[in-house]
Coordinates of N, CA and C in Angstrom, one line a residue:
X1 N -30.1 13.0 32.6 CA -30.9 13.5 31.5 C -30.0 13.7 30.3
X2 N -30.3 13.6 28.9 CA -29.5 13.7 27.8 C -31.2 13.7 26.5
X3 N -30.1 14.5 25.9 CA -30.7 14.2 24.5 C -30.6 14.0 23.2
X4 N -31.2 13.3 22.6 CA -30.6 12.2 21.2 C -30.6 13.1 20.5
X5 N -30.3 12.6 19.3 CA -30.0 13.3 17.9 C -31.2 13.7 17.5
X6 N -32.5 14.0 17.7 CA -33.6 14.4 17.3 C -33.9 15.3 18.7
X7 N -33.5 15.7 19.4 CA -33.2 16.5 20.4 C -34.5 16.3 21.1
X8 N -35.0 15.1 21.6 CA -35.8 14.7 22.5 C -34.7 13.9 23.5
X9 N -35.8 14.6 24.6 CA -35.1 14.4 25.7 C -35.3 13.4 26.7
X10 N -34.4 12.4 27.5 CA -34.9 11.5 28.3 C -34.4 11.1 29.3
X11 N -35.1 10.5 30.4 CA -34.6 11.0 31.6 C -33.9 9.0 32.0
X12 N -32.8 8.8 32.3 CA -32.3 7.6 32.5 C -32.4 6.6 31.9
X13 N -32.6 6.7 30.5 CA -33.6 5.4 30.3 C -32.6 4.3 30.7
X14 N -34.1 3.3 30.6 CA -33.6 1.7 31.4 C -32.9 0.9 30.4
X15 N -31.9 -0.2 30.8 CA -31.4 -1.3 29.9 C -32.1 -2.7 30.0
X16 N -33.1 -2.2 31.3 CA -33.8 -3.5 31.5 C -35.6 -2.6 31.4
X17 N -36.0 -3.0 30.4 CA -37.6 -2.7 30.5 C -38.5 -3.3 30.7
X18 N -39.6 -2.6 31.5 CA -40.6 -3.4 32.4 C -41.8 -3.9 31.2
X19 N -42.7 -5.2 31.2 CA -43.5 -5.8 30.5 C -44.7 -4.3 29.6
X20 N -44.9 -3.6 30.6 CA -45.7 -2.6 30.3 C -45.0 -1.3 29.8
X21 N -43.5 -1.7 29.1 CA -43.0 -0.4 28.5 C -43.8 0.4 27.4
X22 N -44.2 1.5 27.0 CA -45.1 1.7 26.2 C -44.3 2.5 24.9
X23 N -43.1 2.7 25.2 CA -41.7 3.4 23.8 C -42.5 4.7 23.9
X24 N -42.0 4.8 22.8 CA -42.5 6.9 22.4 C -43.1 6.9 21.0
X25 N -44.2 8.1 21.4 CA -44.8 8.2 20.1 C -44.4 8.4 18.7
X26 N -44.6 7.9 17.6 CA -43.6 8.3 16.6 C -43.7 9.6 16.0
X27 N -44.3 10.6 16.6 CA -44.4 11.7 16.1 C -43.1 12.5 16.9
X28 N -42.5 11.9 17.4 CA -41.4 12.5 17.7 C -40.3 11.6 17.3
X29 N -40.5 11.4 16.0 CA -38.7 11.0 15.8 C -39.3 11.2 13.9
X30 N -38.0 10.9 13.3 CA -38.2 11.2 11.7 C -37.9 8.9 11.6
X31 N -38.9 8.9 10.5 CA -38.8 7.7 10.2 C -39.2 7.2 8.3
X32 N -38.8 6.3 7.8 CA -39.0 6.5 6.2 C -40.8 6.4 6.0
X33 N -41.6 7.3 5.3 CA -43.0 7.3 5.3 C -43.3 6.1 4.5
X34 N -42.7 5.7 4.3 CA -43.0 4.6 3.6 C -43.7 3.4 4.1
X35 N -43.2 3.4 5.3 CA -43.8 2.8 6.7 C -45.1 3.4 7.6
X36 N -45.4 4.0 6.6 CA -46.4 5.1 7.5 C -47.5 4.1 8.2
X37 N -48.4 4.2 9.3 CA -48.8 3.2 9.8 C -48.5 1.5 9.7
X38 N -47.4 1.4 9.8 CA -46.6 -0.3 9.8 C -46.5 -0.1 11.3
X39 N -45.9 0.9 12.4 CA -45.7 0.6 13.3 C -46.3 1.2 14.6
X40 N -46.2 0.7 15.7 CA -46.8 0.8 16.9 C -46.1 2.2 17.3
X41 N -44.5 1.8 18.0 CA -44.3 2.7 18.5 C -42.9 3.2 18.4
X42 N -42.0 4.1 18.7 CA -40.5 3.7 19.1 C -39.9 3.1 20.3
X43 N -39.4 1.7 20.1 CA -39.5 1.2 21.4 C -38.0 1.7 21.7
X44 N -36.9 1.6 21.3 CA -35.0 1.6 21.8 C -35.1 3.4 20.9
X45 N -34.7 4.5 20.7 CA -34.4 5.2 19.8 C -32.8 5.3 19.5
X46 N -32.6 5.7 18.2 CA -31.3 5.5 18.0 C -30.3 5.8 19.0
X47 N -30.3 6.7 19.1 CA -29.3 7.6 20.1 C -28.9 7.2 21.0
X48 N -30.0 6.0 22.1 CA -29.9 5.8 23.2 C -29.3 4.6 22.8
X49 N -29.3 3.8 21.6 CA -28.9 2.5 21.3 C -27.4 2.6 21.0
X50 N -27.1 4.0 20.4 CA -25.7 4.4 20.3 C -24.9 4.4 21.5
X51 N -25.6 5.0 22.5 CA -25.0 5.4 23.8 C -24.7 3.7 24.5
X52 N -25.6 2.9 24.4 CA -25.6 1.9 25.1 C -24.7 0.9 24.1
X53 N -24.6 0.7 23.0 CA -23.4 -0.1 22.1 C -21.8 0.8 22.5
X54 N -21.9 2.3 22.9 CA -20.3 2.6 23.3 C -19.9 2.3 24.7
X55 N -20.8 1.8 25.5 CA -20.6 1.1 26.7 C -20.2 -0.4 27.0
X56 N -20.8 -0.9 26.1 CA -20.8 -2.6 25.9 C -19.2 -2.7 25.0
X57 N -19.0 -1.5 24.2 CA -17.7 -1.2 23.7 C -16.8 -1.8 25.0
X58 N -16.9 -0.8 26.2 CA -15.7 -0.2 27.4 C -15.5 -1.6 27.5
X59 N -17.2 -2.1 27.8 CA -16.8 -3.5 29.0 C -16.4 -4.5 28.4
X60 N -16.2 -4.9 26.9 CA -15.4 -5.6 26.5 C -13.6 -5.4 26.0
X61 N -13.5 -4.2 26.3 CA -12.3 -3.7 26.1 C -11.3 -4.1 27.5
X62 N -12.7 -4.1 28.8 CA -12.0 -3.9 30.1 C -11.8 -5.5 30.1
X63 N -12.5 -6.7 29.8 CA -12.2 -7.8 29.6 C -11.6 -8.2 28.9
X64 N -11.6 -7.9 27.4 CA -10.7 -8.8 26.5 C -9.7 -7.6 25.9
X65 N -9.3 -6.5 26.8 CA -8.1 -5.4 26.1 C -7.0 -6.8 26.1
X66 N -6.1 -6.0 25.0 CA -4.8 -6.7 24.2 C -5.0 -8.5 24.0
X67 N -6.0 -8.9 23.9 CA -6.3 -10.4 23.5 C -6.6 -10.0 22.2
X68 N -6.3 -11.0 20.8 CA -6.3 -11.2 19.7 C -7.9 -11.7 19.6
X69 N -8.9 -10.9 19.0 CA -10.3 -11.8 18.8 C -10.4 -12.3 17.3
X70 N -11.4 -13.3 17.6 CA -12.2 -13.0 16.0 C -13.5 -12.8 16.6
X71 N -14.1 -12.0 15.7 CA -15.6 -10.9 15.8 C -16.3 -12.1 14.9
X72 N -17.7 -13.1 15.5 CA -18.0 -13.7 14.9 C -19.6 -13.1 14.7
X73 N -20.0 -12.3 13.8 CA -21.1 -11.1 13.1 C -22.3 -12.1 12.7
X74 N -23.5 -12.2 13.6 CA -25.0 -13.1 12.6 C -25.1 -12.4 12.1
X75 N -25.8 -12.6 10.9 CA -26.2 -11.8 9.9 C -27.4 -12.3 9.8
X76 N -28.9 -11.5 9.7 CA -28.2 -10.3 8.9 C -28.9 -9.1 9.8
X77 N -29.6 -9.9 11.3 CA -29.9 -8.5 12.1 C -28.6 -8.1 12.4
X78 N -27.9 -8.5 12.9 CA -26.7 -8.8 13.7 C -25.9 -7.5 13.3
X79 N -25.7 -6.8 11.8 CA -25.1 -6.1 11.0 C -24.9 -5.3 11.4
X80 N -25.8 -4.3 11.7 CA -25.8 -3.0 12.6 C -25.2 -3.0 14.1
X81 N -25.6 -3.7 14.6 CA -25.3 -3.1 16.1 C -23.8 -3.9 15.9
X82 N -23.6 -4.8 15.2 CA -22.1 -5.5 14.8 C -20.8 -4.4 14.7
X83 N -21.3 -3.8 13.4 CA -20.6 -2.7 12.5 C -20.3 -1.5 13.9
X84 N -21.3 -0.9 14.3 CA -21.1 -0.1 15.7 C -20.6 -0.4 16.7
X85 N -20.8 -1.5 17.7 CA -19.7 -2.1 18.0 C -18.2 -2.3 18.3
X86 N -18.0 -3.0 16.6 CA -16.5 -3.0 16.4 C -16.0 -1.5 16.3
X87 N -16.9 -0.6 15.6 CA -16.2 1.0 15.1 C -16.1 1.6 17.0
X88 N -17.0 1.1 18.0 CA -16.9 1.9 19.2 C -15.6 1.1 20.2
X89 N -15.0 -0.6 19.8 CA -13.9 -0.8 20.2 C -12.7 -0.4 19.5
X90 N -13.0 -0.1 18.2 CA -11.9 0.4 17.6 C -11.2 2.4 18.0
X91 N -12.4 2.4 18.0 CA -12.2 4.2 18.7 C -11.6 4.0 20.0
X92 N -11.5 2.8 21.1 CA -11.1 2.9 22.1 C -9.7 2.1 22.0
X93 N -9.5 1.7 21.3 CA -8.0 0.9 21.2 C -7.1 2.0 20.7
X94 N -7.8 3.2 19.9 CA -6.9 4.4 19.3 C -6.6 5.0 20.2
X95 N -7.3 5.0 21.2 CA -6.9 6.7 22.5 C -6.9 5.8 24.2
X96 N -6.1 4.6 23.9 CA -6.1 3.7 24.9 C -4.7 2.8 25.0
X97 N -4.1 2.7 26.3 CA -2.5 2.3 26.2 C -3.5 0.2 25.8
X98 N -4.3 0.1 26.1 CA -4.6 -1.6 25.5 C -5.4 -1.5 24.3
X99 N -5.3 -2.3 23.3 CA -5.5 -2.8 22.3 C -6.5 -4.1 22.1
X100 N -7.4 -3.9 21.3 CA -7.9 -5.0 20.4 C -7.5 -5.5 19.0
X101 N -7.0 -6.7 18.7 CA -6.4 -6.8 17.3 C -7.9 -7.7 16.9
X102 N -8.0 -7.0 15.9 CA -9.5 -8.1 15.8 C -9.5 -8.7 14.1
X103 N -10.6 -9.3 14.1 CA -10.3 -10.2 12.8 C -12.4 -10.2 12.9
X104 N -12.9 -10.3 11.8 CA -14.1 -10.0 11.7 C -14.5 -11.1 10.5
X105 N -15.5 -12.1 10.9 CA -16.1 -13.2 10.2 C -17.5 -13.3 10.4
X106 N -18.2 -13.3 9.0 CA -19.6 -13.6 9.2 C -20.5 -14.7 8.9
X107 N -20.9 -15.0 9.4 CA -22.1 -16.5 9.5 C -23.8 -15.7 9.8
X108 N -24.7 -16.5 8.7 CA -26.3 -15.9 8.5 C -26.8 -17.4 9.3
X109 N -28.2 -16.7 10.0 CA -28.5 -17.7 10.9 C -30.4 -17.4 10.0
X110 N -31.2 -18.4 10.1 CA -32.7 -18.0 9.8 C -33.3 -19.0 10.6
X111 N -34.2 -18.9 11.2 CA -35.3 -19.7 12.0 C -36.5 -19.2 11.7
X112 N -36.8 -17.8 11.4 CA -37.8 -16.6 11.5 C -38.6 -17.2 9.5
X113 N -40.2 -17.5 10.4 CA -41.3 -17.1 9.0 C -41.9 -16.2 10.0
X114 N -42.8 -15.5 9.2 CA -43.4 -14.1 9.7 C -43.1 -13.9 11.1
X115 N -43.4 -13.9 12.1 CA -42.9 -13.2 13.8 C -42.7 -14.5 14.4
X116 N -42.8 -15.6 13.5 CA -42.9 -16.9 14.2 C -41.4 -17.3 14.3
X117 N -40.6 -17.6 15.2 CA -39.3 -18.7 15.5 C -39.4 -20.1 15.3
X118 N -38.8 -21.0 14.0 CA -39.1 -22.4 13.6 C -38.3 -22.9 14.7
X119 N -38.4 -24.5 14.4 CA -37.5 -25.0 14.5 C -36.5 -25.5 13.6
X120 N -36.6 -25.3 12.6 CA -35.5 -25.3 10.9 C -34.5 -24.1 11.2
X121 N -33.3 -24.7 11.8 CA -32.5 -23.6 11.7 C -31.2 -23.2 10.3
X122 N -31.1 -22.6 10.2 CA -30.5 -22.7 9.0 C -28.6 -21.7 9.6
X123 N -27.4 -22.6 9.1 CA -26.5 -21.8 10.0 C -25.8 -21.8 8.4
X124 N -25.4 -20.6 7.6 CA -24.8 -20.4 6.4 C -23.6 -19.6 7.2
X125 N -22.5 -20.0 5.8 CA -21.0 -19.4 6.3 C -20.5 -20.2 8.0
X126 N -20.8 -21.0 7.9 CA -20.4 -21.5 9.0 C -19.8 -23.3 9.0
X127 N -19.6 -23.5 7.5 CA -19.5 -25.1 7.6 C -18.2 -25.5 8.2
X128 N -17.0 -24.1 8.0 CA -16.0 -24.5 8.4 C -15.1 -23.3 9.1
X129 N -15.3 -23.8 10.4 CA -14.8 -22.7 11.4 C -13.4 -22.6 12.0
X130 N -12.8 -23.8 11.0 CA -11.7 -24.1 11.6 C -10.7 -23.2 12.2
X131 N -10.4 -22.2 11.3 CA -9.6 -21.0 12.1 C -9.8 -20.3 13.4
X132 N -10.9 -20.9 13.7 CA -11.1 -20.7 15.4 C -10.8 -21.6 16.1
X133 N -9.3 -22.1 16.0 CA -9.2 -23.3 17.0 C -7.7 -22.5 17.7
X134 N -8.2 -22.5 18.9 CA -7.0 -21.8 19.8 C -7.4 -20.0 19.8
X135 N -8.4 -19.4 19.4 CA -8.8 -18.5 19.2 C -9.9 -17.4 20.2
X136 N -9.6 -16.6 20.3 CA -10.4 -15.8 21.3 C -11.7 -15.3 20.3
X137 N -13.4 -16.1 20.6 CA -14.2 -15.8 20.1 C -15.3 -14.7 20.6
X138 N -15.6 -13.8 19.9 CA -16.8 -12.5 19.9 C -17.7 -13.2 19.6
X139 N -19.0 -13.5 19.6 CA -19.9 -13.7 18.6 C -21.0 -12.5 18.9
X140 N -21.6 -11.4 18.1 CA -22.6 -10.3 18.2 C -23.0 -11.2 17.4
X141 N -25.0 -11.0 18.1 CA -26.0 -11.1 17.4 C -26.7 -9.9 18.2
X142 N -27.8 -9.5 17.3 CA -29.0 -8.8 17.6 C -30.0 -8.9 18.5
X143 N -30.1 -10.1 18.6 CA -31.9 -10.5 19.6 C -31.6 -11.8 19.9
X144 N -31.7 -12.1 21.3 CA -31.9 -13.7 21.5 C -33.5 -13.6 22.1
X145 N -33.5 -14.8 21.7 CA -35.5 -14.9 22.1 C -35.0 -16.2 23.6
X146 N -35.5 -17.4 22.6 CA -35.4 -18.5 23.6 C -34.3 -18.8 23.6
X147 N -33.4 -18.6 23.0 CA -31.6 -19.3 23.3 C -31.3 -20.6 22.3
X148 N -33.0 -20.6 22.3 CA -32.3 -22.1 21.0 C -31.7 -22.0 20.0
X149 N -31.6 -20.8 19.1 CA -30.6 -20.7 17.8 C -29.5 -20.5 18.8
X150 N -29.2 -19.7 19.8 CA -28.4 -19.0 20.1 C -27.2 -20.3 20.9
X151 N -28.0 -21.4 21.4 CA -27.2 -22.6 22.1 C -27.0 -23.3 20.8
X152 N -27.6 -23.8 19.9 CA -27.0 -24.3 18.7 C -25.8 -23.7 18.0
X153 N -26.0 -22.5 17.7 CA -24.7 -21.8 17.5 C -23.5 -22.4 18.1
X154 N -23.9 -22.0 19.6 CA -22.7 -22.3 20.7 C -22.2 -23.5 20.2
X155 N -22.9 -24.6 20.4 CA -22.4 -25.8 20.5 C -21.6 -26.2 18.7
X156 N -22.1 -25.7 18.1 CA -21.0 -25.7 16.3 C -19.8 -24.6 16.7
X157 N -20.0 -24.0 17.0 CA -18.9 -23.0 17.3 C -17.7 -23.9 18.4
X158 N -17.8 -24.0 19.3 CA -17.3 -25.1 20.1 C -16.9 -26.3 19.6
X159 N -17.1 -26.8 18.6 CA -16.4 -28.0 17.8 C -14.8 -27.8 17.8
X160 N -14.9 -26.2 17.0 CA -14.0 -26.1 16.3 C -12.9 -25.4 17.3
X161 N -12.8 -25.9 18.6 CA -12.1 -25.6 19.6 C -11.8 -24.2 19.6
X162 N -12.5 -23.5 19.7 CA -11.7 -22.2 20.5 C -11.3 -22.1 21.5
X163 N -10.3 -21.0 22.0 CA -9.8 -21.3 23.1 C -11.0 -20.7 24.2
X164 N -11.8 -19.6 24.1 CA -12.9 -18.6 24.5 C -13.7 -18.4 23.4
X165 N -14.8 -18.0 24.1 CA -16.1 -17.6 23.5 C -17.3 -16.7 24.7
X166 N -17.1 -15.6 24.1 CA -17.5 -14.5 24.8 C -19.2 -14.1 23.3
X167 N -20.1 -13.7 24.3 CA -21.2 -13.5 23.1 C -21.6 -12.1 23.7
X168 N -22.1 -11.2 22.6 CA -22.4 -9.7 22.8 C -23.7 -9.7 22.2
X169 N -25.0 -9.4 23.0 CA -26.4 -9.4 22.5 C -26.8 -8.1 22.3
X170 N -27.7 -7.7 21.5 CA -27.9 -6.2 21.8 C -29.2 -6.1 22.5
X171 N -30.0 -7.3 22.2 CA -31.2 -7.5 23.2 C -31.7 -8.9 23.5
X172 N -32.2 -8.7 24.5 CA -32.5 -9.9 24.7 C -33.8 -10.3 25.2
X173 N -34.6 -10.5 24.8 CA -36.1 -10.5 25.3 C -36.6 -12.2 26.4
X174 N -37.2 -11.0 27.0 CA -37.9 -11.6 28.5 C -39.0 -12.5 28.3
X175 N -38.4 -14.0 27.9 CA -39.1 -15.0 27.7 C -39.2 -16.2 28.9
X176 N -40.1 -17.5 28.7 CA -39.5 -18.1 29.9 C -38.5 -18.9 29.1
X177 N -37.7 -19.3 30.0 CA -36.5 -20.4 30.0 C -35.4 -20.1 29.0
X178 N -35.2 -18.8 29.0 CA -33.9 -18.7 28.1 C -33.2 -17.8 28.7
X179 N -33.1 -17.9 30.6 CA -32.0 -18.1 31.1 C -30.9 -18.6 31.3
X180 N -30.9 -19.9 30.4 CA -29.5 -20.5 30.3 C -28.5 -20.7 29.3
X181 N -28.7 -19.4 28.6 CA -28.1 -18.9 27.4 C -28.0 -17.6 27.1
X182 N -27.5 -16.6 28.2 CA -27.9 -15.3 27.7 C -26.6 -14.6 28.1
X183 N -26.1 -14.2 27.1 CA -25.1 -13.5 26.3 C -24.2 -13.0 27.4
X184 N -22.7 -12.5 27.9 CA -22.1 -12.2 28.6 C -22.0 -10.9 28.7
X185 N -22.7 -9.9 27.6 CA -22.6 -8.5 27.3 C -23.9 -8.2 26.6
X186 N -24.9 -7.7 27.5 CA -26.4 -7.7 26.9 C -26.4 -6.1 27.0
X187 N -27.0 -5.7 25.8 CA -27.7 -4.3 25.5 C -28.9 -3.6 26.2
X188 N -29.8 -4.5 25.9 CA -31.3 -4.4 26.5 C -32.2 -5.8 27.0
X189 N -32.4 -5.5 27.9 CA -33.9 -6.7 28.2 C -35.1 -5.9 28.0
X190 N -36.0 -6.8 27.4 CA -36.9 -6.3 26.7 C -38.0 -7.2 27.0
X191 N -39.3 -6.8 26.8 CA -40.4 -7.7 27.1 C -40.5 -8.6 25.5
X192 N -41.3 -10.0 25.4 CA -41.6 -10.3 24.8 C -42.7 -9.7 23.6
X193 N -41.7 -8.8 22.7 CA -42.9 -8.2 21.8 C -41.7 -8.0 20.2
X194 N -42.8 -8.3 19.5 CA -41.8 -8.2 18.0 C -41.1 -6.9 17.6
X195 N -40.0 -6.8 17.5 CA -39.2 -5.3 17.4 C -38.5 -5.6 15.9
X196 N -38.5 -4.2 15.1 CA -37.8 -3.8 14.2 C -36.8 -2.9 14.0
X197 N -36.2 -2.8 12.6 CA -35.4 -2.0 12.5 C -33.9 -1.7 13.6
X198 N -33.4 -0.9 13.0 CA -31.6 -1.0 13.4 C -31.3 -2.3 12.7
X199 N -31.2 -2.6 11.8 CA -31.1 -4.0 10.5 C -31.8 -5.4 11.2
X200 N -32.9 -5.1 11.8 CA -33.7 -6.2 12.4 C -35.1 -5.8 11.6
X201 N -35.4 -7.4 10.7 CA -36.5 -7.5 10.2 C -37.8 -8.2 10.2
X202 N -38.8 -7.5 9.6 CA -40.0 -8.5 9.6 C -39.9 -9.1 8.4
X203 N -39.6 -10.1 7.5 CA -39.8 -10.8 6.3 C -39.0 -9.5 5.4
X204 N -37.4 -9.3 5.5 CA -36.8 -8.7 5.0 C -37.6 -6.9 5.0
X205 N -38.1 -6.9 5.7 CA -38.6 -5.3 5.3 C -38.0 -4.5 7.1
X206 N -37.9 -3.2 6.7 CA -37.7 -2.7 8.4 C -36.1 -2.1 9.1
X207 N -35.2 -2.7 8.0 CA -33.9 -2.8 8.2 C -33.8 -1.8 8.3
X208 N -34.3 -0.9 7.4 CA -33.9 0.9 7.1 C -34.1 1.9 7.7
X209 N -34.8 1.1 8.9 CA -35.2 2.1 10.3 C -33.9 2.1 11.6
X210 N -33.8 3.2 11.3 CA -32.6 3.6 12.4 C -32.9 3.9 13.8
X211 N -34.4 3.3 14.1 CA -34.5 3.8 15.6 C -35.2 1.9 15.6
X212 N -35.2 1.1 16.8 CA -35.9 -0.4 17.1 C -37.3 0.5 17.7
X213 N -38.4 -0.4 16.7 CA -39.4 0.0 17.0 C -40.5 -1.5 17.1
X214 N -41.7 -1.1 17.5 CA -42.7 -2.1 17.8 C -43.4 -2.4 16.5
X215 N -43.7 -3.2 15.6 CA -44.6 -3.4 14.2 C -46.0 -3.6 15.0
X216 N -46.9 -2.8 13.7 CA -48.2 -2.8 14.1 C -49.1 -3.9 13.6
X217 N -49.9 -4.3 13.9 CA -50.4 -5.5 13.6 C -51.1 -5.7 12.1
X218 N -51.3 -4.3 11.6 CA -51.5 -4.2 9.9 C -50.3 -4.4 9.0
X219 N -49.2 -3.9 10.1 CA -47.5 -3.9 9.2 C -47.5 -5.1 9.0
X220 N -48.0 -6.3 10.2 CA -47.5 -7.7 10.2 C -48.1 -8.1 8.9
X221 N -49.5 -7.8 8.7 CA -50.5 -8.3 7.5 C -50.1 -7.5 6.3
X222 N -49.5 -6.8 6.3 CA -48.8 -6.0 5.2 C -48.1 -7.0 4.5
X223 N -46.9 -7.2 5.4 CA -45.7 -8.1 4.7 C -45.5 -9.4 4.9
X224 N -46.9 -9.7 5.4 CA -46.7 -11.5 5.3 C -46.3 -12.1 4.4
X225 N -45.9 -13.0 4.4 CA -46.0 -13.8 3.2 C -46.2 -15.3 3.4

């Protein structure tokens, strides 16, 4: 049992959630009103997302302590749980006899028109990766769905000969067939359902929400475009 920074309390929560998770009402958390009926519910709340990004911290410390990385950051969900992350490996290299020397590079990925996944992938900051050749690679993103951005990635990333390539997801949603791409250091499995906020958006809006929540189906008609 523990309780977040809004001093709601919770009893184990899960890293793997079941199809019928139903999150928490939003009358128990503070969120910008500006969003006032945009969303369903709070699906991840911050606190527990904190707790679970300084763990994903350890286990990459326990695997890649004193290897040289480069941190390769999607943008622009990717930002947040990115930035946390590196600040929760960096807190453990300070008060720890191993080290991470890290080196932090960002590449923007788009596939997303309103809740929909194209197939137009768009990979910016990424034409020339050459400094990853012989190189210990991180890549954090935010959300894998089907794996298809996420295998495209791989395989550009892999041109440019790294020596390793380790990937850190912070969620990963329970779709079919995108078990054969799923991240070495996962945050959350999650059911198939559209999530915002923690710098994950619906058509640029949403970023500003510090807890991952569920959009309501007027939020989606809100900010179509």
């Amino acid at each position: 049992m523990f309780y977040d920074q809004h001093n709601v309390c919770f009893y184990s929560f899960p890293s793997q959630m079941n199809d019928d998770w139903p999150g928490y009402s939003l009358d128990l958390f503070s969120y910008p009103a500006h969003y006032s009926g945009d969303l369903d519910c709070v699906f991840i709340p911050h606190g527990v997302i904190m707790d679970r990004t300084e763990r994903l911290a350890r286990s990459i410390m326990d695997d890649l302590g004193d290897h040289d990385i480069v941190v390769l950051c999607v943008l622009k969900g990717g930002y947040q749980f990115c930035a946390d992350l590196v600040e929760g490996i960096k807190a453990l290299s300070r008060n720890s006899d191993r080290t991470i020397p890290m080196r932090v590079h960002f590449i923007r990925l788009k596939s997303y028109l309103n809740d929909q996944s194209t197939e137009d992938l768009h990979i910016l900051g990424a034409e020339d990766l050459s400094f990853l050749a012989g190189k210990n690679v991180l890549i954090v993103e935010a959300i894998v769905g089907t794996g298809k951005t996420m295998k495209t990635l791989l395989k550009h990333v892999e041109a440019f000969r790294p020596k390793m390539i380790k990937v850190a997801g912070l969620l990963v949603k329970r779709v079919p067939n995108n078990a054969a791409c799923l991240p070495d250091y996962v945050g959350f499995e999650i059911p198939d359902r559209f999530v915002v906020g923690y710098a994950l958006d619906y058509n640029e809006y949403f970023r500003d929400l510090n807890h991952i929540c569920v959009i309501s189906e007027s939020g989606k008609m809100k900010y179509k475009i």
